[in-house]
Structures are given as structure tokens and as C-alpha cells.
mmCIF file of C-alpha atoms in Angstrom:
data_model
loop_
_atom_site.group_PDB
_atom_site.id
_atom_site.type_symbol
_atom_site.label_atom_id
_atom_site.label_comp_id
_atom_site.label_asym_id
_atom_site.label_seq_id
_atom_site.Cartn_x
_atom_site.Cartn_y
_atom_site.Cartn_z
ATOM 1 C CA MET A 1 0.000 0.000 0.000
ATOM 2 C CA ARG A 2 1.375 3.387 -1.016
ATOM 3 C CA ARG A 3 1.887 5.902 1.826
ATOM 4 C CA TRP A 4 0.062 9.236 1.511
ATOM 5 C CA SER A 5 1.910 12.421 2.116
ATOM 6 C CA LEU A 6 0.864 14.134 5.353
ATOM 7 C CA PRO A 7 -0.675 17.199 3.646
ATOM 8 C CA LEU A 8 -2.761 14.989 1.357
ATOM 9 C CA LEU A 9 -3.872 12.827 4.270
ATOM 10 C CA ALA A 10 -4.772 15.916 6.283
ATOM 11 C CA LEU A 11 -6.825 17.225 3.364
ATOM 12 C CA ALA A 12 -8.656 13.911 3.018
ATOM 13 C CA LEU A 13 -9.481 13.861 6.713
ATOM 14 C CA LEU A 14 -10.665 17.451 6.724
ATOM 15 C CA LEU A 15 -13.002 16.860 3.823
ATOM 16 C CA ALA A 16 -14.280 13.711 5.455
ATOM 17 C CA ILE A 17 -15.375 15.519 8.614
ATOM 18 C CA VAL A 18 -17.244 18.296 6.802
ATOM 19 C CA PRO A 19 -20.951 17.313 6.801
ATOM 20 C CA GLY A 20 -22.387 17.230 3.308
ATOM 21 C CA ALA A 21 -19.111 18.281 1.682
ATOM 22 C CA GLY A 22 -19.746 15.996 -1.273
ATOM 23 C CA ALA A 23 -23.270 17.325 -1.824
ATOM 24 C CA GLN A 24 -22.267 20.964 -2.460
ATOM 25 C CA PRO A 25 -23.029 22.607 -5.832
ATOM 26 C CA LYS A 26 -20.132 22.663 -8.302
ATOM 27 C CA ASP A 27 -19.539 26.390 -7.809
ATOM 28 C CA THR A 28 -19.215 26.050 -4.013
ATOM 29 C CA LEU A 29 -15.861 25.765 -2.265
ATOM 30 C CA THR A 30 -15.971 24.153 1.169
ATOM 31 C CA VAL A 31 -13.066 24.884 3.511
ATOM 32 C CA ALA A 32 -12.673 23.043 6.808
ATOM 33 C CA LEU A 33 -11.740 25.184 9.812
ATOM 34 C CA PRO A 34 -10.625 23.829 13.199
ATOM 35 C CA SER A 35 -12.776 26.349 15.065
ATOM 36 C CA HIS A 36 -14.653 29.637 14.755
ATOM 37 C CA ALA A 37 -13.785 33.043 16.153
ATOM 38 C CA PRO A 38 -16.147 34.302 18.875
ATOM 39 C CA THR A 39 -17.336 37.092 16.554
ATOM 40 C CA LEU A 40 -17.213 38.103 12.887
ATOM 41 C CA ASP A 41 -16.463 41.701 13.881
ATOM 42 C CA PRO A 42 -12.842 42.038 12.688
ATOM 43 C CA HIS A 43 -12.004 44.605 15.369
ATOM 44 C CA MET A 44 -13.218 42.491 18.281
ATOM 45 C CA HIS A 45 -11.013 39.417 17.988
ATOM 46 C CA PHE A 46 -7.492 38.559 16.895
ATOM 47 C CA GLU A 47 -7.806 34.843 16.303
ATOM 48 C CA ARG A 48 -6.142 33.279 13.273
ATOM 49 C CA VAL A 49 -9.204 31.316 12.149
ATOM 50 C CA GLY A 50 -11.401 34.399 12.349
ATOM 51 C CA ILE A 51 -8.865 36.461 10.419
ATOM 52 C CA LEU A 52 -8.926 33.865 7.630
ATOM 53 C CA VAL A 53 -12.674 34.469 7.335
ATOM 54 C CA ASN A 54 -12.478 38.248 7.794
ATOM 55 C CA ILE A 55 -9.904 38.827 5.037
ATOM 56 C CA ASN A 56 -12.506 37.585 2.582
ATOM 57 C CA MET A 57 -15.211 40.014 3.764
ATOM 58 C CA PHE A 58 -13.215 43.128 4.688
ATOM 59 C CA ASP A 59 -10.577 45.306 3.039
ATOM 60 C CA SER A 60 -7.769 47.424 4.440
ATOM 61 C CA LEU A 61 -6.141 50.624 3.263
ATOM 62 C CA LEU A 62 -3.089 48.677 2.081
ATOM 63 C CA HIS A 63 -2.164 45.181 0.954
ATOM 64 C CA ARG A 64 1.082 43.311 0.436
ATOM 65 C CA SER A 65 2.058 42.008 -2.995
ATOM 66 C CA THR A 66 3.577 38.569 -3.570
ATOM 67 C CA LYS A 67 6.930 40.395 -3.482
ATOM 68 C CA LEU A 68 6.009 41.762 -0.023
ATOM 69 C CA GLU A 69 5.730 45.307 -1.353
ATOM 70 C CA TYR A 70 2.930 47.609 -0.195
ATOM 71 C CA GLU A 71 0.187 48.015 -2.765
ATOM 72 C CA PRO A 72 -3.124 49.888 -2.896
ATOM 73 C CA GLY A 73 -6.169 48.564 -1.130
ATOM 74 C CA LEU A 74 -8.901 50.991 -0.147
ATOM 75 C CA ALA A 75 -6.225 53.687 -0.391
ATOM 76 C CA THR A 76 -4.810 54.388 -3.834
ATOM 77 C CA SER A 77 -1.800 56.340 -2.560
ATOM 78 C CA TRP A 78 -0.090 57.298 0.683
ATOM 79 C CA LYS A 79 2.804 59.470 1.751
ATOM 80 C CA ALA A 80 4.459 60.709 4.908
ATOM 81 C CA LEU A 81 3.902 64.443 5.426
ATOM 82 C CA ASN A 82 6.203 64.546 8.442
ATOM 83 C CA ASP A 83 7.506 62.188 11.140
ATOM 84 C CA THR A 84 4.062 61.625 12.645
ATOM 85 C CA THR A 85 1.530 62.273 9.860
ATOM 86 C CA TRP A 86 0.637 60.059 6.909
ATOM 87 C CA GLU A 87 -1.772 61.073 4.166
ATOM 88 C CA PHE A 88 -3.976 58.462 2.476
ATOM 89 C CA LYS A 89 -6.017 59.042 -0.682
ATOM 90 C CA LEU A 90 -9.101 56.822 -0.761
ATOM 91 C CA ARG A 91 -10.267 54.836 -3.752
ATOM 92 C CA LYS A 92 -13.357 56.365 -5.335
ATOM 93 C CA GLY A 93 -16.491 54.390 -6.112
ATOM 94 C CA VAL A 94 -16.025 51.682 -3.458
ATOM 95 C CA LYS A 95 -19.250 50.357 -1.931
ATOM 96 C CA PHE A 96 -19.926 48.195 1.069
ATOM 97 C CA HIS A 97 -21.874 44.990 0.487
ATOM 98 C CA ASN A 98 -25.106 46.726 1.530
ATOM 99 C CA GLY A 99 -24.662 49.390 -1.176
ATOM 100 C CA ASP A 100 -23.428 52.220 1.058
ATOM 101 C CA PRO A 101 -20.420 54.101 -0.344
ATOM 102 C CA LEU A 102 -17.088 53.971 1.459
ATOM 103 C CA THR A 103 -16.292 57.403 2.931
ATOM 104 C CA ALA A 104 -13.543 59.063 4.926
ATOM 105 C CA ASP A 105 -15.974 58.918 7.876
ATOM 106 C CA ASP A 106 -15.810 55.115 7.742
ATOM 107 C CA VAL A 107 -12.021 55.180 7.895
ATOM 108 C CA LYS A 108 -11.993 57.543 10.873
ATOM 109 C CA PHE A 109 -14.743 55.544 12.590
ATOM 110 C CA SER A 110 -12.804 52.294 12.135
ATOM 111 C CA PHE A 111 -9.773 53.704 13.914
ATOM 112 C CA ASP A 112 -11.803 55.491 16.590
ATOM 113 C CA ARG A 113 -13.746 52.381 17.608
ATOM 114 C CA VAL A 114 -10.461 50.601 18.308
ATOM 115 C CA THR A 115 -8.425 53.411 19.860
ATOM 116 C CA GLU A 116 -11.299 55.069 21.770
ATOM 117 C CA PRO A 117 -13.779 52.282 22.586
ATOM 118 C CA GLY A 118 -15.579 54.169 25.379
ATOM 119 C CA LYS A 119 -16.463 52.963 28.847
ATOM 120 C CA GLU A 120 -19.432 50.892 27.700
ATOM 121 C CA LYS A 121 -17.449 48.861 25.156
ATOM 122 C CA LYS A 122 -14.713 46.332 25.691
ATOM 123 C CA LYS A 123 -11.244 47.166 24.455
ATOM 124 C CA SER A 124 -10.482 45.814 21.002
ATOM 125 C CA PRO A 125 -7.796 43.118 20.712
ATOM 126 C CA GLN A 126 -6.588 45.139 17.698
ATOM 127 C CA TYR A 127 -5.690 48.071 19.949
ATOM 128 C CA GLY A 128 -2.094 46.991 20.535
ATOM 129 C CA ASN A 129 -1.362 47.037 16.803
ATOM 130 C CA ILE A 130 -2.437 50.645 16.268
ATOM 131 C CA ARG A 131 -2.121 52.196 19.714
ATOM 132 C CA ALA A 132 0.421 54.669 18.314
ATOM 133 C CA VAL A 133 -2.382 56.266 16.269
ATOM 134 C CA LYS A 134 -3.355 59.430 18.119
ATOM 135 C CA GLU A 135 -5.905 60.766 15.660
ATOM 136 C CA VAL A 136 -7.402 60.342 12.208
ATOM 137 C CA LYS A 137 -8.348 63.623 10.540
ATOM 138 C CA ILE A 138 -10.683 63.907 7.580
ATOM 139 C CA VAL A 139 -9.141 66.359 5.108
ATOM 140 C CA ASP A 140 -11.791 65.967 2.404
ATOM 141 C CA PRO A 141 -14.174 63.181 1.271
ATOM 142 C CA ASP A 142 -11.290 61.262 -0.326
ATOM 143 C CA THR A 143 -8.380 62.091 1.987
ATOM 144 C CA VAL A 144 -7.480 61.245 5.576
ATOM 145 C CA HIS A 145 -4.463 61.981 7.741
ATOM 146 C CA VAL A 146 -3.354 59.302 10.184
ATOM 147 C CA ILE A 147 -1.445 60.975 13.009
ATOM 148 C CA THR A 148 0.694 59.028 15.474
ATOM 149 C CA ASP A 149 1.829 60.172 18.910
ATOM 150 C CA LYS A 150 5.488 59.752 17.880
ATOM 151 C CA PRO A 151 7.378 58.453 14.849
ATOM 152 C CA PHE A 152 6.037 54.942 14.221
ATOM 153 C CA PRO A 153 7.947 53.074 11.475
ATOM 154 C CA LEU A 154 5.581 50.075 11.648
ATOM 155 C CA LEU A 155 2.433 52.013 10.741
ATOM 156 C CA LEU A 156 2.126 50.820 7.139
ATOM 157 C CA GLU A 157 2.748 47.232 8.183
ATOM 158 C CA ARG A 158 0.037 47.464 10.846
ATOM 159 C CA LEU A 159 -2.433 48.786 8.256
ATOM 160 C CA VAL A 160 -1.965 45.843 5.889
ATOM 161 C CA PHE A 161 -4.787 44.104 7.684
ATOM 162 C CA PHE A 162 -6.667 46.726 9.594
ATOM 163 C CA PRO A 163 -10.232 46.288 8.306
ATOM 164 C CA ILE A 164 -12.334 49.323 7.444
ATOM 165 C CA VAL A 165 -15.950 48.929 8.593
ATOM 166 C CA PRO A 166 -19.148 50.893 7.793
ATOM 167 C CA LYS A 167 -20.048 53.558 10.353
ATOM 168 C CA LYS A 168 -23.616 54.111 9.157
ATOM 169 C CA HIS A 169 -24.420 50.392 9.138
ATOM 170 C CA ILE A 170 -22.925 49.698 12.589
ATOM 171 C CA ASP A 171 -24.723 52.708 14.052
ATOM 172 C CA LYS A 172 -27.945 51.225 12.659
ATOM 173 C CA VAL A 173 -27.618 47.528 13.591
ATOM 174 C CA GLY A 174 -25.343 47.768 16.646
ATOM 175 C CA ASP A 175 -22.062 46.057 17.485
ATOM 176 C CA ASP A 176 -23.590 42.711 18.500
ATOM 177 C CA ALA A 177 -25.528 42.211 15.263
ATOM 178 C CA PHE A 178 -22.565 43.400 13.216
ATOM 179 C CA GLY A 179 -20.446 40.671 14.770
ATOM 180 C CA SER A 180 -22.968 37.864 14.368
ATOM 181 C CA THR A 181 -25.803 38.297 11.854
ATOM 182 C CA ALA A 182 -24.998 41.456 9.877
ATOM 183 C CA PRO A 183 -21.285 41.898 9.133
ATOM 184 C CA VAL A 184 -20.785 44.159 6.106
ATOM 185 C CA GLY A 185 -17.476 44.897 4.407
ATOM 186 C CA THR A 186 -15.999 45.799 1.025
ATOM 187 C CA GLY A 187 -14.058 42.570 0.478
ATOM 188 C CA PRO A 188 -14.439 40.098 -2.384
ATOM 189 C CA TRP A 189 -16.940 37.894 -0.525
ATOM 190 C CA LYS A 190 -20.252 38.894 1.050
ATOM 191 C CA PHE A 191 -21.640 37.427 4.267
ATOM 192 C CA VAL A 192 -24.658 35.127 3.876
ATOM 193 C CA GLU A 193 -25.073 33.074 7.046
ATOM 194 C CA TRP A 194 -23.338 31.944 10.218
ATOM 195 C CA LYS A 195 -24.597 28.887 12.079
ATOM 196 C CA ARG A 196 -22.387 28.693 15.149
ATOM 197 C CA ASP A 197 -20.308 25.526 15.416
ATOM 198 C CA GLN A 198 -21.577 24.444 11.988
ATOM 199 C CA HIS A 199 -20.640 26.749 9.124
ATOM 200 C CA ILE A 200 -20.073 30.264 7.842
ATOM 201 C CA LYS A 201 -21.427 30.925 4.378
ATOM 202 C CA LEU A 202 -20.054 33.684 2.143
#
């Protein structure tokens, strides 16, 4: 009997434990995950499995290319204005999955909800990554300034996966619903359904 390679064996076992994996339509990709994050709100957890789901639903200002170079995401350009201020130009015409347009308000809101959560909200696990951010200023509808409390060479790296979320939508549905039944992003995949301990459908 020929021995299977470990990766192939692992793949076979993963597919075997996914209920109904063989009965999926041809245009459906089923991915087995060892667990689920406690929430789909990308700012309220920092668990690897949840991040793997979130990167499909949410976008960041920047991405990394296959050559590990920074490339545009929701921002089309960026530059340092001084030691503590970076300017980001936002991509025009971007819409969240619910049809709302991406605005500079959403970018500011995304940072504010992590750096200034308020007494009634728990501190975001993402806080440590961007705690150097002192303020986000809206310059115009397509431009924001990210201001740090001191020179922070890691800022761009920390923004590679810092998801931008919709202010108007979260204000409407609330944080709990946003993290469970109504997450909305600008990423390539749109949320459909989450049955806890069973599946997440995008």
C-alpha cells in the first residue's frame, strides 16, 4: 500500500469531517476550519481562524504584494507628510456589500472604535497594533491623515490588515448584530449566514 503524504492525508481527513461536503453545488468551495472566532467583527477578535474568514469580507487601506511590497487597497496612494503624519487618498467608487459608499468617515470611525472604545465597550484586541495612532483627521471626502503620537515606522505594516468597517451600518444595527448576523465589508466575498459551530457561508 502506497503511503500518503501528510498534507494529502490531512486534506482527506478534513473533507471527510465536513458534513455534506460531497453534496455541495459545483460552484461552491468548502473549507474546513478547526474552530470559529467568537465574533465576525474584525475589530473584536485577533484569532487566526477568524482572520482567515475576515480577510474575505473586509478590506484594508493597504495590501502586500507577492513580493512583499505595499500596494493599494482601499487607499490608492499614501505618503508621509512629516515624522508623525501620513496622508492616504481613498479609492473612489467603493461600496460596502449593503450598497453604502465607502467614505472618509468610515475610515476615521474604524480607527476610533479601536483606539477610543468608550467605557461601555470592551477594548479591542486590535488596539495593541495601532495604539500609536493618536488621531485620524478627515481632510476631504477622499483624503485622511493618520497621526501618530510619535514616529512609528511600523504604521504601514500594521495597516496591511486593519479592516475598514461601515459607520452608518454599525450605528444602525449595533455592534452585537454586526459581529454575528450582519457583518458588512468591502471585500471580495459577502456574508450570507453563520450557524455557530456548523458553518459560515459567504
